[in-house]
Coordinates of C-alpha atoms in Angstrom, one line a residue:
M1 CA -7.1 -44.0 -8.8
K2 CA -7.1 -44.4 -5.1
T3 CA -5.4 -42.1 -2.8
A4 CA -5.8 -40.9 0.8
I5 CA -7.8 -38.1 -0.5
T6 CA -10.3 -40.1 -2.5
K7 CA -10.9 -42.3 0.5
M8 CA -11.2 -39.6 3.0
F9 CA -13.8 -37.6 0.7
G10 CA -15.5 -40.5 -0.8
I11 CA -14.7 -39.2 -4.3
Q12 CA -13.6 -41.0 -7.6
H13 CA -10.7 -39.0 -8.7
P14 CA -8.3 -37.1 -6.6
I15 CA -9.0 -33.8 -8.0
I16 CA -10.7 -30.9 -5.9
Q17 CA -12.2 -27.6 -7.4
G18 CA -10.9 -24.8 -5.3
G19 CA -13.3 -22.2 -3.7
M20 CA -13.4 -19.1 -5.9
H21 CA -15.3 -15.9 -5.4
Y22 CA -18.3 -15.6 -7.7
V23 CA -17.3 -19.0 -9.5
G24 CA -18.2 -21.5 -6.9
F25 CA -21.7 -21.7 -7.2
A26 CA -24.0 -24.7 -7.2
E27 CA -23.6 -25.4 -11.0
M28 CA -19.8 -25.5 -10.7
A29 CA -19.7 -27.6 -7.9
A30 CA -22.2 -30.0 -9.2
A31 CA -20.5 -30.6 -12.4
V32 CA -17.1 -31.4 -10.8
S33 CA -18.6 -33.8 -8.2
N34 CA -20.7 -35.4 -11.1
A35 CA -17.5 -35.9 -13.0
G36 CA -15.8 -37.7 -10.1
G37 CA -14.0 -34.9 -8.3
L38 CA -14.9 -32.7 -5.2
G39 CA -16.9 -29.7 -6.2
I40 CA -16.7 -26.7 -3.9
I41 CA -19.4 -24.0 -3.0
T42 CA -17.9 -20.7 -2.1
A43 CA -19.7 -19.5 1.1
L44 CA -18.8 -15.9 1.3
T45 CA -20.0 -15.3 -2.5
Q46 CA -23.5 -15.6 -0.9
K47 CA -24.8 -12.7 0.5
T48 CA -26.3 -14.3 3.7
P49 CA -26.1 -17.7 5.4
G50 CA -29.7 -18.4 4.3
D51 CA -28.5 -17.8 0.8
L52 CA -25.8 -20.2 1.4
A53 CA -28.3 -22.7 2.8
N54 CA -30.3 -22.3 -0.4
E55 CA -27.3 -22.8 -2.6
I56 CA -26.3 -25.9 -0.9
A57 CA -29.8 -27.4 -1.3
R58 CA -29.7 -26.4 -5.0
C59 CA -26.5 -28.1 -5.4
K60 CA -27.8 -31.2 -3.6
D61 CA -30.7 -31.3 -6.2
M62 CA -28.0 -31.4 -9.0
T63 CA -25.8 -34.1 -7.6
D64 CA -25.9 -36.9 -5.1
K65 CA -22.2 -37.0 -4.8
P66 CA -20.0 -35.5 -2.1
I67 CA -19.7 -31.7 -2.3
G68 CA -17.9 -29.2 -0.2
V69 CA -18.1 -25.6 1.0
N70 CA -15.1 -23.1 1.2
V71 CA -15.2 -20.8 4.1
T72 CA -12.6 -18.2 4.2
F73 CA -11.9 -16.5 7.6
L74 CA -11.3 -12.8 6.9
P75 CA -9.2 -10.5 9.4
T76 CA -12.0 -7.8 9.4
V77 CA -13.9 -5.9 12.1
N78 CA -17.3 -6.5 10.4
A79 CA -16.9 -10.2 10.2
P80 CA -19.6 -12.3 8.4
D81 CA -21.8 -14.4 10.6
Y82 CA -19.5 -17.3 10.8
P83 CA -21.7 -19.3 13.3
A84 CA -24.7 -19.2 11.0
I85 CA -22.6 -19.9 8.0
I86 CA -21.3 -23.1 9.9
K87 CA -24.9 -24.0 10.7
A88 CA -26.0 -23.9 7.4
I89 CA -23.3 -26.1 6.2
I90 CA -24.0 -28.8 8.7
D91 CA -27.8 -28.6 8.3
G92 CA -27.2 -28.7 4.7
G93 CA -25.5 -32.1 4.8
V94 CA -22.3 -31.1 3.3
S95 CA -19.5 -33.6 3.7
V96 CA -16.3 -31.6 3.4
V97 CA -15.3 -27.9 4.2
E98 CA -12.4 -26.2 2.9
T99 CA -11.1 -23.6 5.2
A100 CA -8.9 -20.7 4.3
G101 CA -7.6 -17.4 5.7
N102 CA -7.4 -17.2 9.5
N103 CA -7.0 -20.1 11.9
P104 CA -10.3 -22.2 11.6
V105 CA -9.8 -23.7 15.2
A106 CA -13.0 -22.1 16.6
V107 CA -15.2 -23.8 14.3
L108 CA -13.5 -27.2 14.1
P109 CA -15.5 -28.8 17.1
Y110 CA -18.8 -28.2 15.4
L111 CA -17.8 -29.5 11.9
K112 CA -16.0 -32.6 13.7
D113 CA -19.1 -33.4 15.6
A114 CA -21.1 -33.2 12.5
G115 CA -18.8 -35.8 10.9
I116 CA -17.5 -33.1 8.3
K117 CA -14.0 -33.5 7.1
V118 CA -11.8 -30.3 7.0
I119 CA -9.1 -29.3 4.7
H120 CA -7.3 -26.0 5.2
K121 CA -5.6 -24.0 2.4
C122 CA -2.0 -23.1 3.3
T123 CA 0.9 -21.4 1.7
A124 CA 3.8 -22.5 3.9
V125 CA 4.8 -25.7 5.7
R126 CA 4.7 -24.1 9.1
H127 CA 1.0 -23.1 8.4
A128 CA 0.2 -26.8 7.3
L129 CA 1.9 -28.3 10.4
K130 CA -0.4 -25.7 12.6
A131 CA -3.6 -27.0 10.7
Q132 CA -2.3 -30.5 11.4
S133 CA -1.9 -29.8 15.1
I134 CA -5.5 -28.2 15.7
G135 CA -7.0 -31.2 14.0
C136 CA -7.6 -30.5 10.2
D137 CA -8.0 -33.7 8.3
A138 CA -6.0 -32.5 5.4
V139 CA -4.4 -29.5 4.0
S140 CA -4.2 -27.7 0.4
V141 CA -0.6 -26.7 -0.1
D142 CA -0.6 -23.6 -2.4
G143 CA 2.4 -22.8 -4.2
F144 CA 3.6 -19.3 -5.3
E145 CA 2.2 -20.1 -8.9
C146 CA -1.3 -19.9 -7.5
G147 CA -4.0 -17.5 -8.4
G148 CA -5.3 -15.4 -5.5
H149 CA -3.3 -15.2 -2.3
P150 CA 0.1 -17.1 -2.4
G151 CA 1.3 -15.9 0.8
E152 CA 4.7 -13.9 1.2
D153 CA 7.2 -16.6 1.1
D154 CA 7.3 -17.1 -2.5
I155 CA 8.0 -20.6 -2.5
P156 CA 7.1 -22.6 -5.9
N157 CA 5.5 -26.1 -5.6
M158 CA 8.7 -27.9 -6.9
I159 CA 10.1 -27.1 -3.3
L160 CA 6.9 -26.6 -1.2
L161 CA 5.3 -30.0 -2.1
P162 CA 8.2 -32.1 -0.9
R163 CA 8.8 -30.1 2.0
A164 CA 5.2 -30.6 3.0
A165 CA 5.7 -34.4 2.4
D166 CA 8.6 -34.4 4.6
E167 CA 6.8 -32.8 7.4
L168 CA 3.2 -33.6 7.5
E169 CA 1.2 -36.8 8.7
I170 CA -1.9 -36.0 7.3
P171 CA -2.6 -36.0 3.6
F172 CA -2.4 -33.0 1.5
V173 CA -3.2 -31.9 -2.1
S174 CA -1.2 -29.5 -4.5
S175 CA -2.6 -26.2 -5.4
G176 CA -1.3 -23.6 -7.8
G177 CA -0.2 -24.4 -11.5
M178 CA -2.3 -27.4 -11.7
A179 CA -4.0 -28.1 -15.1
D180 CA -3.7 -31.6 -16.5
G181 CA -2.3 -35.2 -16.1
R182 CA 1.2 -34.1 -15.8
S183 CA 0.3 -31.8 -12.8
L184 CA -1.4 -34.8 -11.1
V185 CA 1.5 -37.2 -11.7
A186 CA 4.2 -34.6 -10.6
S187 CA 2.0 -33.9 -7.4
L188 CA 1.8 -37.6 -6.5
A189 CA 5.5 -38.0 -7.1
M190 CA 6.3 -35.2 -4.7
G191 CA 4.0 -36.6 -2.0
A192 CA 0.7 -35.1 -2.5
A193 CA -2.7 -37.3 -2.5
G194 CA -4.3 -35.4 -5.1
M195 CA -4.6 -31.8 -6.6
N196 CA -6.7 -28.7 -6.3
M197 CA -7.5 -26.6 -9.4
G198 CA -8.9 -23.3 -9.6
T199 CA -8.2 -21.4 -12.7
R200 CA -8.3 -24.4 -14.8
F201 CA -12.0 -25.0 -13.6
I202 CA -13.0 -21.3 -14.6
A203 CA -12.4 -22.2 -18.3
T204 CA -14.9 -25.0 -18.5
K205 CA -18.3 -24.9 -20.2
E206 CA -20.3 -25.3 -16.7
A207 CA -18.3 -22.6 -14.9
P208 CA -21.0 -19.9 -14.2
V209 CA -19.0 -16.9 -15.4
H210 CA -19.2 -14.7 -18.5
D211 CA -17.5 -16.0 -21.5
N212 CA -15.2 -13.0 -21.7
V213 CA -13.5 -14.4 -18.5
K214 CA -13.2 -17.8 -20.0
A215 CA -11.7 -16.3 -23.1
A216 CA -9.2 -14.2 -21.2
I217 CA -7.7 -17.3 -19.6
V218 CA -7.5 -19.3 -23.0
A219 CA -5.8 -16.2 -24.7
A220 CA -3.2 -15.7 -21.5
S221 CA 0.3 -16.9 -21.4
E222 CA 2.1 -17.7 -18.3
L223 CA 3.4 -14.1 -18.3
D224 CA 0.1 -12.4 -18.1
T225 CA -0.5 -12.5 -14.2
R226 CA 0.7 -9.8 -11.8
L227 CA 1.3 -9.5 -8.1
V228 CA -0.5 -6.8 -6.4
M229 CA -0.8 -5.5 -2.7
R230 CA 2.7 -6.7 -1.9
S231 CA 3.6 -3.6 0.4
L232 CA 0.3 -4.5 2.2
R233 CA 1.5 -8.0 2.9
N234 CA -1.9 -9.1 1.2
T235 CA -0.2 -10.3 -2.0
E236 CA -2.6 -11.4 -4.6
R237 CA -1.8 -13.1 -8.1
V238 CA -4.1 -11.6 -10.5
M239 CA -4.8 -11.4 -14.5
T240 CA -3.3 -8.2 -15.8
N241 CA -5.6 -5.6 -17.4
A242 CA -5.8 -1.8 -17.4
A243 CA -7.2 -1.6 -13.8
V244 CA -4.2 -3.7 -12.4
E245 CA -1.6 -2.0 -14.4
R246 CA -3.0 1.3 -12.9
L247 CA -2.8 -0.4 -9.4
L248 CA 0.6 -1.4 -9.9
D249 CA 1.5 2.3 -10.9
K250 CA -0.1 3.6 -7.6
E251 CA 1.9 1.1 -5.6
K252 CA 5.2 2.2 -7.3
A253 CA 4.4 5.9 -6.7
L254 CA 3.3 5.5 -3.2
G255 CA 5.6 2.8 -2.0
D256 CA 5.4 2.1 1.8
D257 CA 2.8 4.9 2.2
L258 CA 0.4 3.0 0.1
K259 CA -2.9 2.4 2.0
F260 CA -5.9 0.2 1.0
E261 CA -8.0 3.1 0.4
D262 CA -5.7 4.3 -2.5
I263 CA -6.6 1.3 -4.4
I264 CA -10.0 0.5 -3.5
E265 CA -11.5 1.4 -6.9
E266 CA -9.4 -1.5 -8.4
V267 CA -10.1 -4.2 -5.7
A268 CA -13.4 -3.7 -4.0
G269 CA -16.7 -5.1 -5.3
V270 CA -15.1 -5.6 -8.6
Y271 CA -16.1 -9.4 -9.0
P272 CA -19.6 -9.2 -10.0
K273 CA -18.7 -6.7 -12.7
I274 CA -15.9 -9.3 -14.1
M275 CA -17.4 -12.6 -13.4
M276 CA -21.1 -12.0 -14.0
H277 CA -21.0 -9.1 -16.6
G278 CA -17.7 -9.6 -18.4
E279 CA -16.1 -6.1 -17.8
M280 CA -12.6 -7.2 -18.0
D281 CA -11.0 -4.0 -17.0
A282 CA -13.1 -3.3 -14.0
G283 CA -10.6 -4.4 -11.5
A284 CA -8.2 -7.0 -10.2
W285 CA -9.3 -10.8 -10.3
S286 CA -7.4 -13.8 -9.2
C287 CA -6.0 -16.0 -11.9
G288 CA -3.0 -18.4 -11.6
M289 CA 0.1 -18.7 -13.8
V290 CA -1.5 -21.8 -14.9
A291 CA -3.3 -19.8 -17.7
G292 CA -0.5 -20.5 -19.8
L293 CA -1.4 -24.1 -20.0
I294 CA -5.1 -23.7 -20.7
D295 CA -6.2 -23.6 -24.3
D296 CA -9.6 -24.8 -24.5
I297 CA -13.1 -24.7 -22.8
P298 CA -14.0 -28.3 -22.0
T299 CA -17.1 -29.8 -19.8
C300 CA -15.9 -30.7 -16.4
R301 CA -16.4 -34.3 -17.2
E302 CA -14.2 -33.9 -20.3
L303 CA -11.5 -32.3 -18.4
I304 CA -11.5 -34.8 -15.5
D305 CA -11.5 -37.8 -17.8
R306 CA -8.8 -36.3 -19.9
I307 CA -6.5 -35.6 -16.8
M308 CA -7.0 -39.0 -15.5
A309 CA -6.3 -40.6 -18.9
Q310 CA -3.2 -38.6 -19.3
A311 CA -2.2 -39.5 -15.8
E312 CA -2.7 -43.0 -16.3
D313 CA -0.7 -42.9 -19.6
I314 CA 2.1 -41.1 -17.9
I315 CA 2.3 -43.7 -15.1
D316 CA 2.3 -46.6 -17.5
R317 CA 5.1 -45.1 -19.6
M318 CA 7.3 -44.5 -16.4
N319 CA 6.5 -48.0 -15.3
A320 CA 7.8 -49.4 -18.7
M321 CA 11.2 -47.5 -18.3
R322 CA 12.1 -49.8 -15.3

């Protein structure tokens, strides 16, 4: 299947693995890229730019296919060393960067000069238009269903994707609620040129996370995620667990008086405990509603091949209806 995204990124299938904290390691990215998609290393999971450089090199030893790196620009006083991160990406020969969070305009000239394509994650059409105006090559349009940060507009993909198609001139992919061939065909029908999957890729054999995490996703239904930190305007969709329910109780009790410090135990520094050690009640971790569509743990190749076969079958069936 050829789309604007497969052509732009030099990949076989229009499927991107989203950048995920303590998931986007070399093993994950290489497995997705080797299966014909675009694998993504998560820059801020690495402790230093030097560690990121090593992770990129390690991934390059595992695949000769295109890979990407996610760089999330955080609104923080003690910001990561972004110039060194960008240098590690350029020196490492990465072909795609997925940016997220704050406006990436400051780093675009360096990435563009190095011939790197940039896809920016957006949760609103106005943000996607801004990304287009500053020179991003593509955008990932994240609907309200997505795991992680869905923004504050609460617009699901059945509305958000057609709106993006109406407004954008650059290619975009769908993100949030994506799991199978039905997701891909629906995304294409609404104007996207591919899809980005996060939660679905965690439940794969190659995902470098604890088996407890994969089992939790398979066991979950579409009702098992929660929205936290809404009153802080930093909304995050997470898998429910004891820590998350405790966090929500604090939010309800404190209301508008809630401060980040009140929930720091539930949200700060919990990812290594959960993703690496399988301590499932250690805190809040990002997970999409799409968990309700996930009931197995295939290899990345099995997953992507199945998605593409299902998509082709759906397209053939729809063509036969004419």
